[in-house]
Amino acid sequence: MIVERPGVEKRLLESLQAGRIPVLLGGCAMGRTSLLLRMQQTLGAPHAQYLDFGSVATTPERCFASVVGASHVRPPGEKPAVPASTARAAFDGMMAFFDRAAGPDGAPVTFLLDEILDIRTFENFPGLRHVLRDLIARLTASPAGFVLASRFTSRVHRLLRDAPSRFEVVHVPPMSTPEVQAFALRFDGGRSDGPASRADLVAALTGGRAGYAHLLLEGLAAMAPGGPATDPIAALAALFAPEGRLTARCRESYEFRLHRARGYGALKAILGILAEDEPQNLTEIAHHLQRTPGSTKDYLSWLEDVDVISMHGKRYSYNDPLVRLYVRLHARAVPPTDADIVREVRAYAQERLPQAVPATAVMASAERSSDGERASGIIEID
């Protein structure tokens, strides 16, 4: 489902109109892909093409073939593509395809390139050792328009450190309460007590992350009108059950980023330490990890590199609080019980919700049946 973000969309359009290349950065579930698809709608299909390099950056030859085969924009008078003979030729052919592509009126088109850093996989092929540097140079000189996107903020900042001024970094901000409310109207079904009436709580509980807000709003819409079951905190608890959709979404983010880093086992241990208590400084983390400060510093830098944690005032903490909640609940030897989920979600909600929320909204208790099973599949919090 595409989420409308008028403020961000306006900035991207202004950047394109000024001849710049906006680079859209945001963590998992922030809505980068949704924004790119929304831009394709705004610019119009004949003049814009969305491409997901997270899916097609395999070998340069197959990537080139996938891009040409999927694109609905074409260079004028294009002849049938000849398979590239080398990895370098495939990369150069793809860049030339971007340069020559045009709309029906002959004007250059805008390519919306998602997960652009995945092109780094081409570095393992002959002639492409410096492929990211070459990519930046080719995009800078291209007559086509581009919007790039990545979930890896730290890595993109390093890549663009010496890049030409044509590149403009745009960080995806959290959704505001009015934006969540506008999005929630799609789920309301005409109910006065529908998800839109809880937009402020949804924004606070999800940190304004569009993907999480979408799941929580769907959970609220599925609940019966009235009663404690329509409480966003109860919906959040249900989504964090072992089989819950938010559990799966946070697990995906957690595992994806760890697999893109070095030191998988040690990094998981550090995230477990920070899940128990944050923020912590280097000395505290090294003590809990039972490793030297030097080794621990390396591990922390690898987590920072994939944007799982950040340091403020020499103290480290999670960037995504819901991933931290996922680790507290599910990175353990046994699945959490309903009581575990309610306790952790309640503590999380008390930290996140605005002071204006009545105390009864967060002082929750689980309504458990006598046999310990959830009667309706929803953990009720009243």
PDB file of N, CA, C and O in Angstrom, residues 177-204:
ATOM      1  N   THR A 177       1.585  12.905  13.156  1.00  0.00           N
ATOM      2  CA  THR A 177       0.238  12.453  13.511  1.00  0.00           C
ATOM      3  C   THR A 177      -0.777  12.776  12.409  1.00  0.00           C
ATOM      4  O   THR A 177      -1.591  11.911  12.059  1.00  0.00           O
ATOM      5  N   PRO A 178      -0.774  13.977  11.806  1.00  0.00           N
ATOM      6  CA  PRO A 178      -1.717  14.221  10.700  1.00  0.00           C
ATOM      7  C   PRO A 178      -1.509  13.278   9.521  1.00  0.00           C
ATOM      8  O   PRO A 178      -2.479  12.862   8.878  1.00  0.00           O
ATOM      9  N   GLU A 179      -0.248  12.930   9.209  1.00  0.00           N
ATOM     10  CA  GLU A 179      -0.001  11.994   8.108  1.00  0.00           C
ATOM     11  C   GLU A 179      -0.531  10.608   8.449  1.00  0.00           C
ATOM     12  O   GLU A 179      -1.129   9.928   7.599  1.00  0.00           O
ATOM     13  N   VAL A 180      -0.321  10.156   9.683  1.00  0.00           N
ATOM     14  CA  VAL A 180      -0.858   8.858  10.102  1.00  0.00           C
ATOM     15  C   VAL A 180      -2.383   8.885  10.065  1.00  0.00           C
ATOM     16  O   VAL A 180      -3.027   7.927   9.631  1.00  0.00           O
ATOM     17  N   GLN A 181      -2.962  10.004  10.475  1.00  0.00           N
ATOM     18  CA  GLN A 181      -4.423  10.117  10.479  1.00  0.00           C
ATOM     19  C   GLN A 181      -4.979  10.043   9.058  1.00  0.00           C
ATOM     20  O   GLN A 181      -5.982   9.356   8.806  1.00  0.00           O
ATOM     21  N   ALA A 182      -4.324  10.732   8.117  1.00  0.00           N
ATOM     22  CA  ALA A 182      -4.775  10.682   6.726  1.00  0.00           C
ATOM     23  C   ALA A 182      -4.655   9.263   6.169  1.00  0.00           C
ATOM     24  O   ALA A 182      -5.546   8.782   5.454  1.00  0.00           O
ATOM     25  N   PHE A 183      -3.581   8.585   6.509  1.00  0.00           N
ATOM     26  CA  PHE A 183      -3.386   7.206   6.062  1.00  0.00           C
ATOM     27  C   PHE A 183      -4.423   6.283   6.704  1.00  0.00           C
ATOM     28  O   PHE A 183      -4.968   5.383   6.061  1.00  0.00           O
ATOM     29  N   ALA A 184      -4.744   6.526   7.971  1.00  0.00           N
ATOM     30  CA  ALA A 184      -5.667   5.665   8.713  1.00  0.00           C
ATOM     31  C   ALA A 184      -7.078   5.721   8.158  1.00  0.00           C
ATOM     32  O   ALA A 184      -7.864   4.774   8.359  1.00  0.00           O
ATOM     33  N   LEU A 185      -7.443   6.802   7.484  1.00  0.00           N
ATOM     34  CA  LEU A 185      -8.796   6.906   6.935  1.00  0.00           C
ATOM     35  C   LEU A 185      -9.097   5.786   5.940  1.00  0.00           C
ATOM     36  O   LEU A 185     -10.254   5.446   5.712  1.00  0.00           O
ATOM     37  N   ARG A 186      -8.048   5.204   5.345  1.00  0.00           N
ATOM     38  CA  ARG A 186      -8.266   4.090   4.421  1.00  0.00           C
ATOM     39  C   ARG A 186      -8.757   2.842   5.147  1.00  0.00           C
ATOM     40  O   ARG A 186      -9.297   1.934   4.527  1.00  0.00           O
ATOM     41  N   PHE A 187      -8.548   2.777   6.459  1.00  0.00           N
ATOM     42  CA  PHE A 187      -8.896   1.588   7.233  1.00  0.00           C
ATOM     43  C   PHE A 187     -10.143   1.791   8.088  1.00  0.00           C
ATOM     44  O   PHE A 187     -10.582   0.863   8.757  1.00  0.00           O
ATOM     45  N   ASP A 188     -10.705   3.008   8.082  1.00  0.00           N
ATOM     46  CA  ASP A 188     -11.752   3.344   9.045  1.00  0.00           C
ATOM     47  C   ASP A 188     -13.084   2.643   8.781  1.00  0.00           C
ATOM     48  O   ASP A 188     -13.787   2.280   9.714  1.00  0.00           O
ATOM     49  N   GLY A 189     -13.459   2.514   7.526  1.00  0.00           N
ATOM     50  CA  GLY A 189     -14.750   1.907   7.204  1.00  0.00           C
ATOM     51  C   GLY A 189     -15.929   2.685   7.754  1.00  0.00           C
ATOM     52  O   GLY A 189     -16.967   2.112   8.068  1.00  0.00           O
ATOM     53  N   GLY A 190     -15.772   4.001   7.922  1.00  0.00           N
ATOM     54  CA  GLY A 190     -16.862   4.836   8.411  1.00  0.00           C
ATOM     55  C   GLY A 190     -17.070   4.796   9.903  1.00  0.00           C
ATOM     56  O   GLY A 190     -18.027   5.384  10.419  1.00  0.00           O
ATOM     57  N   ARG A 191     -16.220   4.112  10.652  1.00  0.00           N
ATOM     58  CA  ARG A 191     -16.388   4.002  12.101  1.00  0.00           C
ATOM     59  C   ARG A 191     -15.870   5.249  12.805  1.00  0.00           C
ATOM     60  O   ARG A 191     -14.792   5.743  12.513  1.00  0.00           O
ATOM     61  N   SER A 192     -16.643   5.750  13.751  1.00  0.00           N
ATOM     62  CA  SER A 192     -16.196   6.917  14.522  1.00  0.00           C
ATOM     63  C   SER A 192     -15.066   6.567  15.470  1.00  0.00           C
ATOM     64  O   SER A 192     -14.260   7.415  15.842  1.00  0.00           O
ATOM     65  N   ASP A 193     -15.013   5.282  15.870  1.00  0.00           N
ATOM     66  CA  ASP A 193     -13.941   4.838  16.763  1.00  0.00           C
ATOM     67  C   ASP A 193     -12.895   4.037  16.000  1.00  0.00           C
ATOM     68  O   ASP A 193     -12.181   3.219  16.568  1.00  0.00           O
ATOM     69  N   GLY A 194     -12.788   4.279  14.678  1.00  0.00           N
ATOM     70  CA  GLY A 194     -11.861   3.543  13.840  1.00  0.00           C
ATOM     71  C   GLY A 194     -10.417   3.958  14.055  1.00  0.00           C
ATOM     72  O   GLY A 194     -10.095   4.800  14.906  1.00  0.00           O
ATOM     73  N   PRO A 195      -9.503   3.378  13.276  1.00  0.00           N
ATOM     74  CA  PRO A 195      -8.075   3.637  13.456  1.00  0.00           C
ATOM     75  C   PRO A 195      -7.692   5.105  13.401  1.00  0.00           C
ATOM     76  O   PRO A 195      -6.754   5.526  14.090  1.00  0.00           O
ATOM     77  N   ALA A 196      -8.392   5.932  12.599  1.00  0.00           N
ATOM     78  CA  ALA A 196      -8.025   7.343  12.497  1.00  0.00           C
ATOM     79  C   ALA A 196      -8.167   8.068  13.829  1.00  0.00           C
ATOM     80  O   ALA A 196      -7.455   9.043  14.093  1.00  0.00           O
ATOM     81  N   SER A 197      -9.071   7.585  14.678  1.00  0.00           N
ATOM     82  CA  SER A 197      -9.259   8.230  15.981  1.00  0.00           C
ATOM     83  C   SER A 197      -8.097   7.948  16.928  1.00  0.00           C
ATOM     84  O   SER A 197      -7.987   8.576  17.981  1.00  0.00           O
ATOM     85  N   ARG A 198      -7.244   6.992  16.578  1.00  0.00           N
ATOM     86  CA  ARG A 198      -6.095   6.634  17.419  1.00  0.00           C
ATOM     87  C   ARG A 198      -4.775   7.004  16.752  1.00  0.00           C
ATOM     88  O   ARG A 198      -3.733   6.436  17.082  1.00  0.00           O
ATOM     89  N   ALA A 199      -4.827   7.934  15.803  1.00  0.00           N
ATOM     90  CA  ALA A 199      -3.636   8.244  15.011  1.00  0.00           C
ATOM     91  C   ALA A 199      -2.467   8.706  15.868  1.00  0.00           C
ATOM     92  O   ALA A 199      -1.313   8.367  15.598  1.00  0.00           O
ATOM     93  N   ASP A 200      -2.734   9.505  16.927  1.00  0.00           N
ATOM     94  CA  ASP A 200      -1.635   9.989  17.759  1.00  0.00           C
ATOM     95  C   ASP A 200      -0.939   8.842  18.480  1.00  0.00           C
ATOM     96  O   ASP A 200       0.294   8.813  18.599  1.00  0.00           O
ATOM     97  N   LEU A 201      -1.728   7.858  18.937  1.00  0.00           N
ATOM     98  CA  LEU A 201      -1.135   6.710  19.620  1.00  0.00           C
ATOM     99  C   LEU A 201      -0.369   5.827  18.646  1.00  0.00           C
ATOM    100  O   LEU A 201       0.700   5.308  18.968  1.00  0.00           O
ATOM    101  N   VAL A 202      -0.922   5.652  17.446  1.00  0.00           N
ATOM    102  CA  VAL A 202      -0.249   4.831  16.436  1.00  0.00           C
ATOM    103  C   VAL A 202       1.091   5.464  16.055  1.00  0.00           C
ATOM    104  O   VAL A 202       2.114   4.772  15.947  1.00  0.00           O
ATOM    105  N   ALA A 203       1.094   6.783  15.866  1.00  0.00           N
ATOM    106  CA  ALA A 203       2.340   7.467  15.514  1.00  0.00           C
ATOM    107  C   ALA A 203       3.385   7.306  16.605  1.00  0.00           C
ATOM    108  O   ALA A 203       4.570   7.065  16.332  1.00  0.00           O
ATOM    109  N   ALA A 204       2.962   7.405  17.858  1.00  0.00           N
ATOM    110  CA  ALA A 204       3.900   7.292  18.973  1.00  0.00           C
ATOM    111  C   ALA A 204       4.421   5.866  19.125  1.00  0.00           C
ATOM    112  O   ALA A 204       5.620   5.644  19.317  1.00  0.00           O
TER     113      ALA A 204
END
